């Protein structure tokens, strides 16, 4: 009895903590999503949690001048509209100065000293009537509180994808990420097999060297690697002829920086596979390549998938390697870099930043959600079965 | 591997092709207030097949504008000019030059960065003829020529950078409707401007909106204030000495300027949101206070580029206007102007690059951008009729009519100061540190260089 109770209390706390984390992680994403489909005008006056209620905004309007008056039934009148047609906005209250916005309610009439009467209706239309002709050359300013109904729009997305270059950057990101994920896995799988199941001189030394490479900070290596790459492409005897700063360069760089971890993870996993299978296969006359392709590779899928996810997310979210090895310009900026550019040029346009950020996030989100299974399994596989 | 390599080449060339997509010429040749004669000498030049790459800080609309200017050069010579802009230009150009793959030409927003590269022999000297050309053709040409003169690694001075596109910083923005509602007049002297501020406070309003926030560059709007005030408090020679540190940062005259800035930024009655808001407000959001109803502030000191961050429906010249940040009547210093600008320099030499440099020095190249807006020039040959609007023309006139023009000091100071401790010092100062403390700190960091 006591045991059961303790169990339920502790699991209750556990659930609460998990719930808190879930909320902590999803809330910003939800906010970002909501903000990214809101109308730009509303976004600057209120937060995303108010997206479903009308927002109020103070504004001013200058009335028409005497030129726009018409004479109807011996009365002179000036008509006008606060809002564009079909905006759905309404006037809450209005006044004659910025400090007294609630002087009049919608529909009220302001009788001026000269006897003219100005009425502002709820739909934002106003009528200014006078017995005498108007003579003012400059309209007067009316101040009002407008209620803006909630409005959601995909226009922000259309704008960032086309005009702000996020669409192009998305393609660039995919171009960078897919090869930069595939190449290191390919190489690392071969290497991991060799390091765990083939006997050759210096095997443990190579393994130690690769593990040692894990601690080299890539920031230190960026510029030397880039200049070596440029030198190989341009100046080296029998130059390889590639462009300075190209996609090939960024693929190679990501491969190089990703390999140590890939080899280490995969070797740990492959070394943990049962020795008996390999030995019986060998006895049946299978070559190393045959064993690798038919036995080890299928058995290593969880580890391969887990590393693929890691590498994919890392490359997708990478900014530093991309801007160093690819540089700038439309054909070259990846999503993270383009988002950074937007931050500079459009730092005050929240609707653009939020929709741009969401486009950037969507792929990692999908990858994570759809491959979550492998994620956990593979992480355990690489660490627990170390050998 | 071969396969991948061809793929890479295919992709990069596709990228180049879109970059160089033939653009229609924006203004028809032979019409309008442009000096089309200058195009002739380039028409005789055949540079087909040559590519000139340029990197610079211009993005968005500015990137469109420069490409339209470059299109005339491409059209006349057959060369291909590939401009790419980046918000991280400062880092990109260092990576490019260090790794041995620089563009042909770079547009530097800060002369200090160009100076650093020149010292490492990474810039191509333009020769004394180019310097003489600047002296003759730019208003206050000696100053602009000196600005582009740097030392190389062996300490020899040469001329490297030509200014293209100048910013005017000594402007105060206001909403004429708000001034009219309250019966305020545009001040014509510093004394009047302070009296006007006090008047606004007496009326229960807040005169200023100041925002120092700017991501990693937070603090720079404060340095502009100090620079503008320095020019209004002291002789230009004091300013020059301050820039080179011949006059230390903690000199009483510099501290006087910092304290004067404090009278604006640290005065709870003077700034919207109080001094705490000054450090946390982004410079792009700061002008919003002018447009709020009721207005949260009436005046905003910022350079000519700030309208890019005004709300979309605001028309400059009607809904919002500017006045020259006035000087003290009581001091005999004339009308000083604080400026900034972008400098073109060659990072990898070629015939076509030299020709493009020539082209960008013609009045025509200046007029072509002036007519698209957001461009000021000190080129005396450029036809001011070409300015896209009266607003720009008025700004151009302030620039040409100034008694003293000085370049943004923080852009000329070593990066560790001008883009480092000076910026952070501004944030500390607004946060409550005394002018003496931050000036001592900045001077100490300068001594440590």
PDB file of C-alpha atoms in Angstrom, chain B residues 54-175:
ATOM      1  CA  UNK B  54      32.320  42.607 -55.923  1.00  0.00           C
ATOM      2  CA  UNK B  55      31.291  41.993 -52.371  1.00  0.00           C
ATOM      3  CA  UNK B  56      29.786  44.583 -50.124  1.00  0.00           C
ATOM      4  CA  UNK B  57      27.390  45.224 -47.291  1.00  0.00           C
ATOM      5  CA  UNK B  58      24.408  46.268 -49.441  1.00  0.00           C
ATOM      6  CA  UNK B  59      21.379  44.025 -49.367  1.00  0.00           C
ATOM      7  CA  UNK B  60      17.753  44.215 -50.394  1.00  0.00           C
ATOM      8  CA  UNK B  61      16.822  47.447 -52.129  1.00  0.00           C
ATOM      9  CA  UNK B  62      20.390  48.732 -52.021  1.00  0.00           C
ATOM     10  CA  UNK B  63      21.564  45.579 -53.733  1.00  0.00           C
ATOM     11  CA  UNK B  64      19.002  46.152 -56.493  1.00  0.00           C
ATOM     12  CA  UNK B  65      20.185  49.735 -56.850  1.00  0.00           C
ATOM     13  CA  UNK B  66      23.883  48.916 -57.239  1.00  0.00           C
ATOM     14  CA  UNK B  67      23.083  46.161 -59.731  1.00  0.00           C
ATOM     15  CA  UNK B  68      21.145  48.643 -61.826  1.00  0.00           C
ATOM     16  CA  UNK B  69      24.153  50.971 -61.812  1.00  0.00           C
ATOM     17  CA  UNK B  70      26.517  48.132 -62.731  1.00  0.00           C
ATOM     18  CA  UNK B  71      24.219  47.071 -65.566  1.00  0.00           C
ATOM     19  CA  UNK B  72      25.297  50.173 -67.513  1.00  0.00           C
ATOM     20  CA  UNK B  73      28.939  49.154 -67.214  1.00  0.00           C
ATOM     21  CA  UNK B  74      28.108  45.621 -68.333  1.00  0.00           C
ATOM     22  CA  UNK B  75      26.084  46.969 -71.219  1.00  0.00           C
ATOM     23  CA  UNK B  76      28.831  49.316 -72.396  1.00  0.00           C
ATOM     24  CA  UNK B  77      31.847  47.030 -72.022  1.00  0.00           C
ATOM     25  CA  UNK B  78      30.404  43.524 -72.279  1.00  0.00           C
ATOM     26  CA  UNK B  79      32.032  42.599 -68.986  1.00  0.00           C
ATOM     27  CA  UNK B  80      30.134  40.600 -66.430  1.00  0.00           C
ATOM     28  CA  UNK B  81      29.879  42.173 -62.973  1.00  0.00           C
ATOM     29  CA  UNK B  82      28.806  39.955 -60.129  1.00  0.00           C
ATOM     30  CA  UNK B  83      27.821  41.838 -56.973  1.00  0.00           C
ATOM     31  CA  UNK B  84      26.907  39.931 -53.858  1.00  0.00           C
ATOM     32  CA  UNK B  85      25.970  41.563 -50.602  1.00  0.00           C
ATOM     33  CA  UNK B  86      26.139  40.230 -47.097  1.00  0.00           C
ATOM     34  CA  UNK B  87      25.137  41.354 -43.678  1.00  0.00           C
ATOM     35  CA  UNK B  88      28.312  39.687 -42.422  1.00  0.00           C
ATOM     36  CA  UNK B  89      30.507  41.438 -44.984  1.00  0.00           C
ATOM     37  CA  UNK B  90      33.134  42.302 -42.365  1.00  0.00           C
ATOM     38  CA  UNK B  91      33.762  38.619 -41.644  1.00  0.00           C
ATOM     39  CA  UNK B  92      33.315  37.451 -45.232  1.00  0.00           C
ATOM     40  CA  UNK B  93      35.972  39.755 -46.649  1.00  0.00           C
ATOM     41  CA  UNK B  94      38.468  38.643 -44.021  1.00  0.00           C
ATOM     42  CA  UNK B  95      37.806  34.982 -44.789  1.00  0.00           C
ATOM     43  CA  UNK B  96      38.028  35.637 -48.535  1.00  0.00           C
ATOM     44  CA  UNK B  97      41.271  37.548 -48.430  1.00  0.00           C
ATOM     45  CA  UNK B  98      42.960  35.299 -45.871  1.00  0.00           C
ATOM     46  CA  UNK B  99      42.050  32.119 -47.737  1.00  0.00           C
ATOM     47  CA  UNK B 100      43.401  33.483 -51.011  1.00  0.00           C
ATOM     48  CA  UNK B 101      40.095  33.751 -52.850  1.00  0.00           C
ATOM     49  CA  UNK B 102      39.212  37.454 -52.648  1.00  0.00           C
ATOM     50  CA  UNK B 103      36.659  39.129 -54.899  1.00  0.00           C
ATOM     51  CA  UNK B 104      37.994  41.713 -57.352  1.00  0.00           C
ATOM     52  CA  UNK B 105      36.540  44.601 -55.485  1.00  0.00           C
ATOM     53  CA  UNK B 106      35.197  45.137 -51.981  1.00  0.00           C
ATOM     54  CA  UNK B 107      32.947  47.862 -50.632  1.00  0.00           C
ATOM     55  CA  UNK B 108      33.985  48.680 -47.081  1.00  0.00           C
ATOM     56  CA  UNK B 109      31.467  50.229 -44.713  1.00  0.00           C
ATOM     57  CA  UNK B 110      34.286  51.087 -42.335  1.00  0.00           C
ATOM     58  CA  UNK B 111      37.656  52.506 -43.432  1.00  0.00           C
ATOM     59  CA  UNK B 112      39.206  50.900 -40.347  1.00  0.00           C
ATOM     60  CA  UNK B 113      38.670  47.443 -41.837  1.00  0.00           C
ATOM     61  CA  UNK B 114      40.192  48.478 -45.169  1.00  0.00           C
ATOM     62  CA  UNK B 115      43.136  49.880 -43.256  1.00  0.00           C
ATOM     63  CA  UNK B 116      43.661  46.541 -41.511  1.00  0.00           C
ATOM     64  CA  UNK B 117      43.684  44.709 -44.852  1.00  0.00           C
ATOM     65  CA  UNK B 118      46.007  47.274 -46.430  1.00  0.00           C
ATOM     66  CA  UNK B 119      48.461  46.734 -43.591  1.00  0.00           C
ATOM     67  CA  UNK B 120      48.538  43.040 -44.520  1.00  0.00           C
ATOM     68  CA  UNK B 121      49.095  43.917 -48.214  1.00  0.00           C
ATOM     69  CA  UNK B 122      45.705  42.484 -49.103  1.00  0.00           C
ATOM     70  CA  UNK B 123      44.537  45.609 -50.953  1.00  0.00           C
ATOM     71  CA  UNK B 124      45.804  46.884 -54.308  1.00  0.00           C
ATOM     72  CA  UNK B 125      47.078  50.492 -54.181  1.00  0.00           C
ATOM     73  CA  UNK B 126      45.367  52.839 -56.632  1.00  0.00           C
ATOM     74  CA  UNK B 127      48.241  55.270 -56.955  1.00  0.00           C
ATOM     75  CA  UNK B 128      48.643  58.960 -56.301  1.00  0.00           C
ATOM     76  CA  UNK B 129      46.728  59.921 -59.463  1.00  0.00           C
ATOM     77  CA  UNK B 130      43.592  58.463 -57.940  1.00  0.00           C
ATOM     78  CA  UNK B 131      44.218  60.398 -54.752  1.00  0.00           C
ATOM     79  CA  UNK B 132      44.636  63.609 -56.723  1.00  0.00           C
ATOM     80  CA  UNK B 133      41.426  62.851 -58.545  1.00  0.00           C
ATOM     81  CA  UNK B 134      39.574  62.594 -55.231  1.00  0.00           C
ATOM     82  CA  UNK B 135      41.118  65.877 -54.043  1.00  0.00           C
ATOM     83  CA  UNK B 136      39.873  67.659 -57.151  1.00  0.00           C
ATOM     84  CA  UNK B 137      36.473  66.083 -57.615  1.00  0.00           C
ATOM     85  CA  UNK B 138      35.078  65.626 -54.112  1.00  0.00           C
ATOM     86  CA  UNK B 139      33.797  68.407 -51.934  1.00  0.00           C
ATOM     87  CA  UNK B 140      36.328  68.772 -49.105  1.00  0.00           C
ATOM     88  CA  UNK B 141      38.478  66.414 -51.207  1.00  0.00           C
ATOM     89  CA  UNK B 142      41.604  66.497 -49.022  1.00  0.00           C
ATOM     90  CA  UNK B 143      39.684  64.907 -46.183  1.00  0.00           C
ATOM     91  CA  UNK B 144      38.303  62.119 -48.382  1.00  0.00           C
ATOM     92  CA  UNK B 145      41.732  61.485 -49.928  1.00  0.00           C
ATOM     93  CA  UNK B 146      43.323  61.179 -46.490  1.00  0.00           C
ATOM     94  CA  UNK B 147      40.558  58.837 -45.446  1.00  0.00           C
ATOM     95  CA  UNK B 148      41.495  56.385 -48.211  1.00  0.00           C
ATOM     96  CA  UNK B 149      45.239  56.557 -47.587  1.00  0.00           C
ATOM     97  CA  UNK B 150      46.698  53.693 -45.587  1.00  0.00           C
ATOM     98  CA  UNK B 151      50.080  52.147 -44.799  1.00  0.00           C
ATOM     99  CA  UNK B 152      51.105  48.780 -46.180  1.00  0.00           C
ATOM    100  CA  UNK B 153      53.097  46.136 -44.298  1.00  0.00           C
ATOM    101  CA  UNK B 154      56.380  47.968 -44.853  1.00  0.00           C
ATOM    102  CA  UNK B 155      54.904  51.226 -43.581  1.00  0.00           C
ATOM    103  CA  UNK B 156      54.678  52.971 -46.975  1.00  0.00           C
ATOM    104  CA  UNK B 157      51.621  55.143 -47.455  1.00  0.00           C
ATOM    105  CA  UNK B 158      49.496  54.761 -50.528  1.00  0.00           C
ATOM    106  CA  UNK B 159      45.988  55.549 -51.647  1.00  0.00           C
ATOM    107  CA  UNK B 160      43.568  52.599 -51.606  1.00  0.00           C
ATOM    108  CA  UNK B 161      39.950  53.591 -51.180  1.00  0.00           C
ATOM    109  CA  UNK B 162      37.501  55.826 -53.027  1.00  0.00           C
ATOM    110  CA  UNK B 163      34.246  56.800 -51.340  1.00  0.00           C
ATOM    111  CA  UNK B 164      31.072  55.805 -53.115  1.00  0.00           C
ATOM    112  CA  UNK B 165      27.817  56.641 -51.332  1.00  0.00           C
ATOM    113  CA  UNK B 166      28.046  58.899 -48.332  1.00  0.00           C
ATOM    114  CA  UNK B 167      25.813  58.924 -45.279  1.00  0.00           C
ATOM    115  CA  UNK B 168      24.793  62.043 -43.438  1.00  0.00           C
ATOM    116  CA  UNK B 169      24.514  61.524 -39.731  1.00  0.00           C
ATOM    117  CA  UNK B 170      23.751  64.965 -38.284  1.00  0.00           C
ATOM    118  CA  UNK B 171      19.999  64.785 -38.748  1.00  0.00           C
ATOM    119  CA  UNK B 172      17.112  65.039 -36.325  1.00  0.00           C
ATOM    120  CA  UNK B 173      13.867  63.423 -37.448  1.00  0.00           C
ATOM    121  CA  UNK B 174      10.465  64.687 -36.348  1.00  0.00           C
ATOM    122  CA  UNK B 175       6.806  64.454 -37.305  1.00  0.00           C
TER     123      UNK B 175
END
